[in-house]
Amino acid sequence: MRWLNIFTVNLLAQPANQNNLKNIFAKFLGVILVTASLAGCATSLHQAPQAGVPVGPTVSGGASDASLNSLLQGLNYLREHPSTREDEKIERFLWLDQWLKILQDKNRLTPEMAQEFWGDLTSLVKENPAVSAQGLQRINSGTQTKLGKNISYYYLYLALLKDQSLESALKNLEFVEEDSVSDLYSKSQGLLQLFKNKAMSDSRKIGVLLPLSGDLKPLGEEVLQAIQVAGNLSYANGIEFVVEDIGTSEADLLKAWDKLAVQEKVTAIIGPLTSKESELIFERAQILSIPVISLAPKEGLQGFGNYSFQSVLSLDDQVKRLAKHMADDLRAKRVAVLLPDSSYGWDVMEAAKKEFDHQGLQITQMQVYKVGTTDFKDQLRRMTRLDVPKLRKDEVCSKEKLAKDAKKDLKSGEPKPLAPSGAENSEVAAPPIEPTACVKKPSDLRPLIDFEVLFAPDSAEAAGFLLPTLPYLRIYGVEVIGLSQYNSPKLIERAGDHAEGVIFTDGYLPNSNDFQNRFFREQYQKTAQKDPTRLSAEAFDLAMIIVKVIRDAQGPLTREMMAERLKNIRDFPGTTGSIFYEDHKLKKEPKLLTVRNGTVQELRLKD
């Protein structure tokens, strides 16, 4: 439903057409009954977005309490029913902007309301899918308030920046004015000043942005120790790593960034570790032409052009490798999927559908659970038809058959084996049942398994709870497969012997005897007095890649040249695998790992 032109009687600029009213009330009767907020209201609704500036609300006799109530109801609807259509987003933006103008003109706008308007207007242009540059230009031509203009100018700048139109993008920031509500003016002035301070750099300095205070300090220290290992190598002689703590606030992060980019004039930057911080730095990296390689684990970071890079073991690559293994090596045809209800889970599922279909794998069962679940019995019972025993009553022996069998057993003196009583609590496989045999009671029903593989992409902790549940429910002969999150000591700590044989992907195997891994592990242990993690190994690889690029240059290397040479990385022998560049990512081929004899090992496939 479009709220652009829905107003109460005292807010209508023009009388409503009677035929139009009938059409509107017929079309939106359900919404009117639910909200009960449009009683006594006249409405006017376009059937399609109109070009230019739509007719907006005006106030007759002031913004009444009833009118404000109608506004709040409209806002609630917008928040509860977000639109993905750009034309509707534009209409909604202009509707809110017109309301903002009225409230400002009538001195009814409180600071709290102004902040809410800022948040709602920003969400309309920012949230996926974001409004395009063309759509933002339409908004800019129709908006009536400084806040609305500033938002359209600022996000038009971001849109053009992503298209690598730096000069055109920055031009929009020059039109951003002080509006007494947002921080867009000060932010725009800071970015313009940053561009004015842009300096050419051909230094042999590498910047590193790390959280060395706050909640993420342990992760920051892991990366720092890996960087120190790289910096101490004779191979890195003459190359300086300049490390800055990003603190715990945006102001701290930008201060650290300015020091590296403007004062130290570094040639490239490693970090930050989170997606939010990385996207903030990516924007500035494009302005100053500094290649930034983020260590954030999130895929699909919002980049802003040629200078945004990410080191990642992608979900797509992992799922692709596993799907091929299922089809080619396991000869599987049917897969069950056990999925956490999270953005991560659904991202995996999207990749799995594509790759499973490509490999001819059929998803026969699928169950979704809440994040943090530790008991998977209900989901597994539903997957194997153990959840509704009434529907399998024909598999339970009748009283007559039980009595008949009992008499027969007494005569023969050898009781016929049935499914063991209380087998639900047994972890030992029960004797096979003939297809025509029946069980003594519903709790003896065996699981009906129509899949060879159970794909369960979640954390090592979740897998640790899941794996012992399979034999508990007598689910045998199924291969459990996961992703890189399984590569943690917590998997074996939690699941014990039940983790044996589970298969998953990752790019880093801590106990590998490959030369790169062994060398890094030994050097890291000397520096940190502990074993390295995948994050520290990934940071070491990035440091060595940049060192190699600088050494290979054999002369001055500008930031622009660094960015271009990063794009030419092919088959770099890293501790996390063979690394190559693709679409602003430094990627690596995932390895197949398994648990064998209580340790994680690389899965060696027979020729």
XYZ file of C-alpha atoms in Angstrom:
607
model
C 0.000 0.000 0.000
C 1.308 3.450 -0.879
C 0.912 6.026 1.868
C 2.019 8.963 -0.225
C -1.369 10.634 -0.522
C -3.313 9.179 2.432
C -4.261 12.009 4.782
C -7.024 12.983 7.162
C -9.679 15.482 6.080
C -8.009 18.493 7.637
C -4.761 17.672 5.773
C -6.186 17.406 2.264
C -4.977 20.021 -0.160
C -7.822 19.324 -2.608
C -11.304 17.764 -2.389
C -11.340 14.063 -3.087
C -13.041 12.721 -6.163
C -16.057 10.530 -5.254
C -15.294 7.793 -7.761
C -11.703 7.691 -6.656
C -12.854 7.378 -3.042
C -15.005 4.371 -3.873
C -12.125 2.661 -5.619
C -9.786 3.310 -2.731
C -12.121 2.105 -0.013
C -12.889 -1.027 -2.030
C -9.222 -1.790 -2.610
C -8.003 -1.152 0.902
C -10.979 -2.178 3.009
C -8.849 -4.787 4.809
C -6.258 -2.238 5.847
C -8.953 0.221 6.976
C -10.598 -2.434 9.156
C -7.285 -3.446 10.738
C -5.995 0.025 11.527
C -9.398 1.589 12.273
C -7.490 4.819 11.897
C -9.002 6.199 8.733
C -12.575 6.579 9.946
C -13.870 9.926 8.813
C -10.880 10.257 6.488
C -10.923 11.181 2.836
C -8.285 9.481 0.752
C -6.692 9.956 -2.588
C -4.344 7.319 -3.937
C -2.493 7.127 -7.225
C -2.546 3.719 -8.878
C 1.019 4.222 -10.115
C 3.858 6.519 -9.134
C 3.707 9.914 -10.819
C 6.718 11.689 -12.275
C 7.878 14.887 -10.619
C 6.589 16.096 -7.265
C 3.417 14.298 -6.051
C 0.592 16.232 -4.421
C 1.408 16.460 -0.733
C -0.474 17.271 2.460
C -1.307 20.773 3.576
C -2.659 21.870 6.921
C -5.966 23.580 7.442
C -6.261 24.963 10.926
C -2.941 23.521 12.130
C -1.565 20.025 12.648
C -4.207 18.563 14.941
C -3.750 15.675 17.347
C -5.940 13.556 15.085
C -3.681 14.368 12.142
C -0.563 13.471 14.114
C -2.204 10.215 15.105
C -2.811 9.480 11.434
C 0.862 10.218 10.735
C 1.989 7.796 13.447
C -0.264 5.082 12.067
C 1.163 5.680 8.618
C 4.700 5.506 9.967
C 3.960 2.251 11.751
C 2.635 0.776 8.537
C 5.742 1.840 6.615
C 8.018 0.296 9.230
C 6.074 -2.953 9.416
C 5.637 -3.276 5.636
C 8.932 -2.272 3.988
C 8.875 -2.065 0.230
C 11.482 -3.379 -2.177
C 10.094 -1.396 -5.118
C 12.071 1.726 -5.895
C 9.042 3.721 -7.066
C 7.234 3.032 -3.790
C 10.320 3.941 -1.782
C 10.508 7.279 -3.590
C 6.799 7.972 -2.937
C 7.156 7.108 0.724
C 10.228 9.316 1.085
C 8.417 12.310 -0.410
C 5.340 11.623 1.730
C 7.449 11.695 4.891
C 9.317 14.755 3.668
C 6.030 16.636 3.155
C 4.925 15.733 6.654
C 8.253 16.974 7.993
C 7.759 20.304 6.176
C 4.286 20.763 7.678
C 5.443 20.036 11.205
C 8.397 22.398 10.822
C 6.203 25.192 9.466
C 3.682 24.781 12.315
C 6.397 24.476 15.009
C 5.089 21.039 15.967
C 8.358 19.175 15.293
C 10.091 18.026 18.476
C 13.784 16.969 18.520
C 12.717 13.376 19.140
C 10.358 13.433 16.150
C 13.096 14.979 13.993
C 15.458 12.126 14.845
C 12.790 9.581 13.916
C 12.197 11.313 10.591
C 15.956 11.186 9.922
C 16.055 7.473 10.663
C 12.979 6.635 8.576
C 14.036 8.732 5.583
C 17.530 7.214 5.657
C 16.155 3.675 5.852
C 14.036 4.241 2.751
C 17.049 5.079 0.566
C 19.667 2.889 2.261
C 18.125 -0.490 3.057
C 18.350 -3.271 0.491
C 17.708 -2.791 -2.251
C 19.139 0.733 -2.009
C 17.590 3.457 -4.145
C 19.548 3.982 -7.378
C 21.304 7.174 -8.394
C 18.428 7.954 -10.768
C 15.905 7.427 -7.975
C 17.856 9.676 -5.621
C 17.855 12.394 -8.258
C 14.046 12.102 -8.427
C 13.873 12.415 -4.650
C 16.187 15.409 -4.717
C 13.983 17.198 -7.231
C 10.844 16.609 -5.136
C 11.947 17.021 -1.542
C 11.056 20.244 0.299
C 13.149 20.116 3.482
C 16.860 20.576 4.154
C 17.006 17.172 5.823
C 15.416 15.493 2.820
C 17.770 17.323 0.429
C 20.815 16.435 2.531
C 19.912 12.748 2.660
C 19.369 12.609 -1.099
C 22.644 14.425 -1.802
C 24.664 12.268 0.602
C 23.343 8.940 -0.668
C 23.679 10.113 -4.247
C 27.339 10.704 -3.414
C 27.627 7.115 -2.105
C 25.869 5.685 -5.159
C 28.199 7.495 -7.561
C 31.215 6.539 -5.454
C 30.342 2.855 -5.928
C 30.265 3.505 -9.675
C 33.833 4.866 -9.353
C 32.731 8.400 -10.341
C 34.768 10.089 -7.613
C 34.648 13.682 -8.882
C 30.907 13.539 -9.606
C 30.255 11.873 -6.269
C 32.090 14.508 -4.232
C 30.280 17.300 -6.054
C 27.061 16.269 -4.291
C 28.646 16.767 -0.867
C 29.154 20.442 -1.659
C 25.358 20.931 -1.609
C 24.827 19.410 1.845
C 23.831 22.134 4.352
C 23.422 22.310 8.112
C 19.941 21.065 8.985
C 19.925 21.012 12.840
C 18.915 17.325 12.795
C 21.564 15.139 11.147
C 25.362 15.018 11.110
C 25.458 14.910 7.314
C 26.889 18.417 6.953
C 29.872 17.817 9.219
C 30.423 14.381 7.669
C 30.331 15.859 4.155
C 32.753 18.654 5.055
C 35.138 16.115 6.559
C 35.099 14.013 3.395
C 35.658 17.048 1.183
C 38.580 18.120 3.347
C 39.963 14.581 3.207
C 40.002 14.751 -0.575
C 41.753 18.125 -0.505
C 44.460 16.586 1.673
C 44.947 13.713 -0.753
C 48.648 13.191 -1.262
C 50.624 11.000 -3.577
C 52.413 8.195 -1.765
C 55.098 5.779 -2.800
C 56.196 4.822 0.713
C 57.179 1.339 1.830
C 54.791 1.531 4.766
C 51.847 -0.814 5.293
C 49.069 0.347 7.626
C 47.193 -1.990 9.953
C 43.862 -1.070 11.612
C 43.128 -3.309 14.611
C 40.924 -3.337 17.734
C 43.609 -3.346 20.431
C 41.121 -2.251 23.083
C 37.496 -3.141 23.776
C 35.634 -6.411 23.283
C 37.532 -7.424 20.135
C 40.984 -6.917 21.650
C 41.808 -10.693 21.702
C 41.154 -10.911 17.947
C 43.159 -7.772 17.319
C 46.100 -9.211 19.244
C 45.970 -12.426 17.185
C 46.329 -10.401 13.991
C 48.999 -8.152 15.508
C 51.143 -11.148 16.441
C 50.825 -12.528 12.907
C 51.844 -9.134 11.466
C 54.845 -9.113 13.801
C 55.887 -12.534 12.492
C 55.786 -11.185 8.920
C 57.600 -7.967 9.838
C 60.427 -9.821 11.567
C 61.308 -11.873 8.485
C 64.392 -10.876 6.541
C 62.192 -10.986 3.436
C 60.391 -7.891 4.792
C 63.551 -5.826 5.428
C 62.966 -2.163 4.551
C 59.172 -2.490 4.810
C 57.466 -0.981 7.845
C 54.132 -2.077 9.338
C 52.403 0.839 11.076
C 49.747 -0.424 13.499
C 46.939 1.772 14.889
C 44.316 0.928 17.501
C 40.827 1.720 16.182
C 39.452 2.070 19.727
C 35.805 1.543 20.511
C 34.052 4.370 18.638
C 33.684 5.686 15.116
C 35.675 8.766 16.101
C 38.566 6.559 17.269
C 38.457 4.600 14.010
C 38.535 7.723 11.837
C 41.381 9.189 13.897
C 43.426 6.006 13.358
C 42.549 6.077 9.656
C 43.642 9.710 9.262
C 46.973 8.981 10.912
C 47.751 6.101 8.565
C 46.349 7.607 5.376
C 47.316 11.278 5.759
C 50.217 11.460 8.222
C 52.032 8.168 7.630
C 51.084 8.057 3.934
C 50.911 4.264 3.900
C 50.694 2.455 0.566
C 48.033 -0.070 1.663
C 46.025 -0.971 4.767
C 45.161 -4.340 6.334
C 41.936 -4.385 8.379
C 39.550 -3.660 10.009
C 38.005 -6.890 11.320
C 34.257 -6.082 11.249
C 31.914 -5.352 8.351
C 30.593 -2.028 9.719
C 34.075 -0.613 10.255
C 35.301 -1.961 6.922
C 32.499 -0.326 4.943
C 33.208 3.009 6.640
C 36.889 2.755 5.698
C 36.141 1.520 2.171
C 34.324 4.789 1.477
C 37.379 6.819 2.491
C 39.749 4.460 0.715
C 38.121 5.319 -2.588
C 38.494 9.056 -1.923
C 42.214 8.780 -1.110
C 42.950 5.906 -3.525
C 44.330 3.636 -0.794
C 43.872 -0.119 -1.214
C 42.253 -1.532 1.944
C 42.030 -5.288 2.537
C 39.362 -6.121 5.105
C 39.535 -9.186 7.346
C 35.803 -9.057 8.085
C 34.258 -12.543 7.745
C 30.999 -11.262 6.238
C 30.540 -11.891 2.538
C 29.250 -9.241 0.193
C 30.707 -6.226 1.971
C 29.585 -2.931 0.490
C 32.570 -1.754 -1.518
C 33.083 1.627 -3.131
C 35.274 1.021 -6.173
C 38.785 -0.037 -7.086
C 40.343 0.186 -3.627
C 38.077 -2.093 -1.572
C 39.383 -5.640 -1.082
C 38.378 -8.506 1.161
C 40.147 -11.666 2.237
C 37.500 -14.350 2.464
C 36.812 -18.043 2.184
C 33.456 -17.594 0.490
C 30.316 -19.557 1.261
C 29.744 -20.105 -2.444
C 33.165 -21.702 -2.882
C 32.729 -23.916 0.181
C 29.269 -25.127 -0.845
C 30.450 -25.726 -4.401
C 33.345 -27.881 -3.162
C 31.097 -29.876 -0.821
C 28.393 -30.435 -3.442
C 30.989 -31.822 -5.833
C 32.327 -34.105 -3.082
C 28.819 -35.380 -2.272
C 28.040 -36.189 -5.880
C 31.407 -37.428 -7.167
C 33.073 -39.015 -4.140
C 30.182 -40.044 -1.878
C 27.919 -40.916 -4.837
C 25.049 -39.352 -2.908
C 21.752 -38.470 -4.552
C 19.636 -37.208 -1.648
C 20.464 -34.576 0.969
C 18.736 -33.431 4.147
C 19.363 -29.855 5.277
C 19.301 -28.748 8.924
C 19.492 -24.971 8.961
C 19.777 -22.181 11.571
C 17.174 -19.436 11.097
C 19.707 -16.657 10.539
C 21.026 -14.548 7.679
C 24.056 -16.852 7.591
C 21.836 -19.936 7.367
C 19.715 -18.560 4.550
C 22.776 -17.315 2.649
C 24.132 -20.873 2.806
C 20.786 -22.260 1.674
C 20.701 -19.964 -1.334
C 24.135 -21.188 -2.398
C 23.218 -24.823 -1.644
C 20.097 -24.821 -3.824
C 22.123 -23.646 -6.801
C 25.052 -26.043 -6.343
C 22.992 -29.084 -5.323
C 20.833 -28.660 -8.388
C 23.939 -28.327 -10.555
C 25.333 -31.596 -9.139
C 22.018 -33.452 -9.422
C 21.475 -33.612 -5.644
C 17.901 -33.669 -4.369
C 16.958 -32.019 -1.065
C 14.529 -34.545 0.416
C 14.235 -33.108 3.936
C 14.697 -29.645 5.409
C 14.269 -28.365 8.943
C 14.954 -24.885 10.366
C 15.718 -24.124 14.008
C 16.308 -21.063 16.170
C 19.850 -19.798 16.581
C 21.321 -21.133 19.816
C 19.369 -24.398 19.748
C 21.093 -27.226 21.645
C 18.468 -29.980 21.337
C 17.893 -31.257 17.792
C 15.708 -34.281 18.533
C 12.471 -32.693 17.303
C 13.969 -31.632 13.970
C 15.574 -35.029 13.385
C 12.379 -36.861 14.339
C 10.451 -34.840 11.762
C 13.100 -35.617 9.143
C 12.812 -39.363 9.770
C 9.027 -39.651 10.387
C 9.419 -40.373 14.074
C 7.416 -37.305 15.066
C 3.881 -38.654 14.447
C 3.778 -42.382 15.317
C -0.015 -42.448 14.766
C 0.598 -42.141 11.037
C 2.698 -45.322 11.186
C 0.326 -47.418 13.254
C 0.340 -50.139 10.588
C 3.980 -50.789 11.536
C 3.038 -51.570 15.153
C 2.020 -55.168 15.857
C -1.634 -55.752 16.718
C -2.496 -57.326 20.070
C -3.577 -60.487 18.262
C -0.237 -60.810 16.469
C 1.704 -60.172 19.670
C -0.306 -62.887 21.460
C 0.118 -65.285 18.552
C 3.871 -64.688 18.402
C 4.154 -65.127 22.157
C 2.458 -68.547 21.960
C 4.709 -69.536 19.076
C 7.779 -68.482 21.024
C 6.668 -70.514 24.043
C 6.254 -73.599 21.876
C 9.629 -73.188 20.184
C 11.395 -72.067 23.338
C 13.234 -69.425 21.307
C 11.713 -65.963 21.481
C 11.615 -64.091 18.201
C 13.815 -60.954 18.340
C 11.865 -57.712 18.305
C 13.138 -54.158 18.442
C 14.609 -53.713 21.913
C 12.383 -52.075 24.480
C 13.616 -48.634 25.358
C 15.792 -48.542 22.246
C 15.315 -44.805 22.143
C 17.940 -44.548 24.864
C 20.305 -47.025 23.220
C 23.274 -46.067 21.085
C 23.725 -49.613 19.739
C 22.220 -50.492 16.387
C 19.173 -52.712 16.756
C 18.928 -55.916 14.691
C 17.477 -55.380 11.208
C 13.741 -55.684 10.761
C 12.218 -57.420 7.801
C 10.028 -55.146 5.676
C 6.939 -57.133 6.682
C 7.823 -57.230 10.386
C 6.121 -55.040 12.954
C 7.350 -53.505 16.185
C 6.053 -54.079 19.646
C 5.164 -50.473 20.512
C 5.344 -46.992 18.863
C 8.576 -46.068 20.662
C 10.254 -48.982 18.854
C 9.608 -47.474 15.398
C 12.751 -47.121 13.356
C 13.649 -43.865 11.586
C 12.724 -43.752 7.907
C 15.764 -42.244 6.218
C 15.468 -40.972 2.657
C 18.838 -39.182 2.465
C 22.502 -40.165 2.404
C 23.908 -36.826 3.592
C 22.885 -34.475 6.399
C 24.078 -30.950 5.567
C 24.147 -28.928 8.797
C 25.908 -25.557 8.335
C 26.315 -23.997 11.779
C 28.916 -23.462 14.480
C 31.170 -26.130 15.986
C 29.188 -25.843 19.242
C 25.890 -26.537 17.469
C 27.415 -29.497 15.633
C 28.734 -30.769 18.950
C 25.166 -31.001 20.251
C 23.790 -32.402 16.989
C 26.168 -35.301 16.366
C 25.426 -37.357 19.528
C 21.704 -37.027 18.788
C 21.949 -39.134 15.632
C 22.807 -42.475 17.309
C 20.438 -41.595 20.151
C 17.618 -41.698 17.577
C 19.220 -44.696 15.808
C 20.002 -42.647 12.694
C 22.948 -44.526 11.185
C 24.733 -44.569 7.846
C 24.320 -40.830 7.205
C 27.313 -38.608 6.399
C 27.224 -35.291 8.299
C 28.719 -32.358 6.407
C 29.336 -28.762 7.500
C 31.291 -25.616 6.644
C 34.407 -23.912 8.001
C 32.835 -23.055 11.360
C 33.260 -26.727 12.280
C 37.036 -26.235 12.302
C 37.279 -25.525 16.015
C 38.449 -27.522 19.047
C 34.921 -27.089 20.407
C 33.612 -29.625 17.884
C 35.575 -32.518 19.358
C 35.298 -31.208 22.927
C 31.501 -31.253 22.683
C 30.833 -34.239 20.410
C 33.686 -36.533 21.447
C 33.794 -39.785 19.468
C 30.588 -38.811 17.656
C 32.623 -36.254 15.670
C 34.594 -39.043 13.975
C 34.111 -38.978 10.214
C 32.289 -35.647 9.973
C 33.363 -33.712 6.859
C 33.681 -29.938 6.455
C 35.603 -27.279 4.541
C 38.173 -24.685 5.503
C 41.239 -22.998 4.079
C 43.488 -23.512 7.089
C 44.610 -26.709 8.778
C 46.592 -25.859 11.943
C 48.483 -29.154 12.153
C 49.303 -29.400 8.445
C 52.865 -30.418 7.576
C 52.943 -28.286 4.432
C 56.048 -26.080 4.476
C 54.141 -22.778 4.655
C 51.929 -23.954 7.509
C 54.726 -25.531 9.488
C 56.996 -22.491 9.109
C 54.265 -20.028 10.131
C 53.142 -22.201 13.045
C 56.678 -22.401 14.448
C 57.321 -18.661 14.066
C 53.938 -17.731 15.521
C 54.439 -19.993 18.525
C 57.752 -18.245 19.232
C 56.114 -14.824 19.075
C 52.740 -15.484 20.718
C 53.521 -18.517 22.883
C 50.399 -20.235 21.529
C 49.094 -21.909 18.397
C 47.869 -19.731 15.517
C 44.218 -19.472 14.480
C 42.738 -19.171 11.008
C 42.403 -15.379 11.523
C 46.088 -15.011 12.388
C 47.076 -17.224 9.440
C 44.943 -15.126 7.105
C 46.535 -11.902 8.405
C 50.014 -13.369 7.878
C 49.131 -14.289 4.292
C 47.874 -10.751 3.547
C 51.008 -9.214 5.030
C 53.224 -11.468 2.913
C 51.217 -10.721 -0.245
C 51.712 -6.970 0.209
C 55.404 -7.454 1.066
C 55.829 -9.465 -2.131
C 54.106 -6.786 -4.225
C 56.409 -4.089 -2.794
C 59.560 -6.188 -3.301
C 58.609 -7.155 -6.840
C 58.120 -3.496 -7.777
C 61.890 -2.818 -7.502
C 61.208 0.890 -7.257
C 58.597 3.447 -6.150
C 55.120 1.960 -5.809
C 52.105 4.265 -5.680
C 48.785 3.390 -4.083
C 47.202 3.077 -7.512
C 49.920 0.663 -8.612
C 49.461 -1.370 -5.414
C 45.737 -1.738 -6.115
C 46.370 -2.886 -9.684
C 49.012 -5.415 -8.623
C 46.754 -6.875 -5.945
C 44.305 -7.614 -8.746
C 46.993 -9.655 -10.485
C 47.556 -12.056 -7.573
C 47.456 -15.646 -8.834
C 48.319 -18.873 -7.011
C 50.055 -17.205 -4.063
C 51.228 -20.071 -1.783
C 49.688 -19.004 1.538
C 49.216 -20.810 4.817
C 45.469 -20.756 4.127
C 45.860 -22.272 0.682
C 46.548 -21.074 -2.834
C 45.336 -17.453 -2.960
C 44.036 -15.662 -6.046
C 42.171 -12.428 -6.851
C 38.589 -12.414 -8.077
C 36.032 -9.587 -7.957
C 37.685 -7.517 -5.192
C 38.330 -10.620 -3.100
C 41.537 -12.441 -2.295
C 40.136 -15.936 -2.374
C 41.433 -19.404 -1.655
C 40.285 -22.858 -2.656
C 38.598 -24.606 0.279
C 40.082 -27.861 1.554
C 38.075 -30.888 2.607
C 38.733 -31.717 6.273
C 37.566 -34.539 8.511
C 37.900 -35.728 12.090
C 39.981 -38.868 12.420
C 41.297 -40.381 15.650
C 40.249 -37.297 17.573
C 42.088 -34.774 15.381
C 41.179 -32.611 12.392
C 42.945 -33.836 9.264
C 42.794 -33.107 5.582
C 40.545 -35.595 3.819
C 42.674 -37.619 1.441
C 40.614 -39.042 -1.387
C 41.659 -42.241 -3.114
C 42.569 -41.918 -6.747
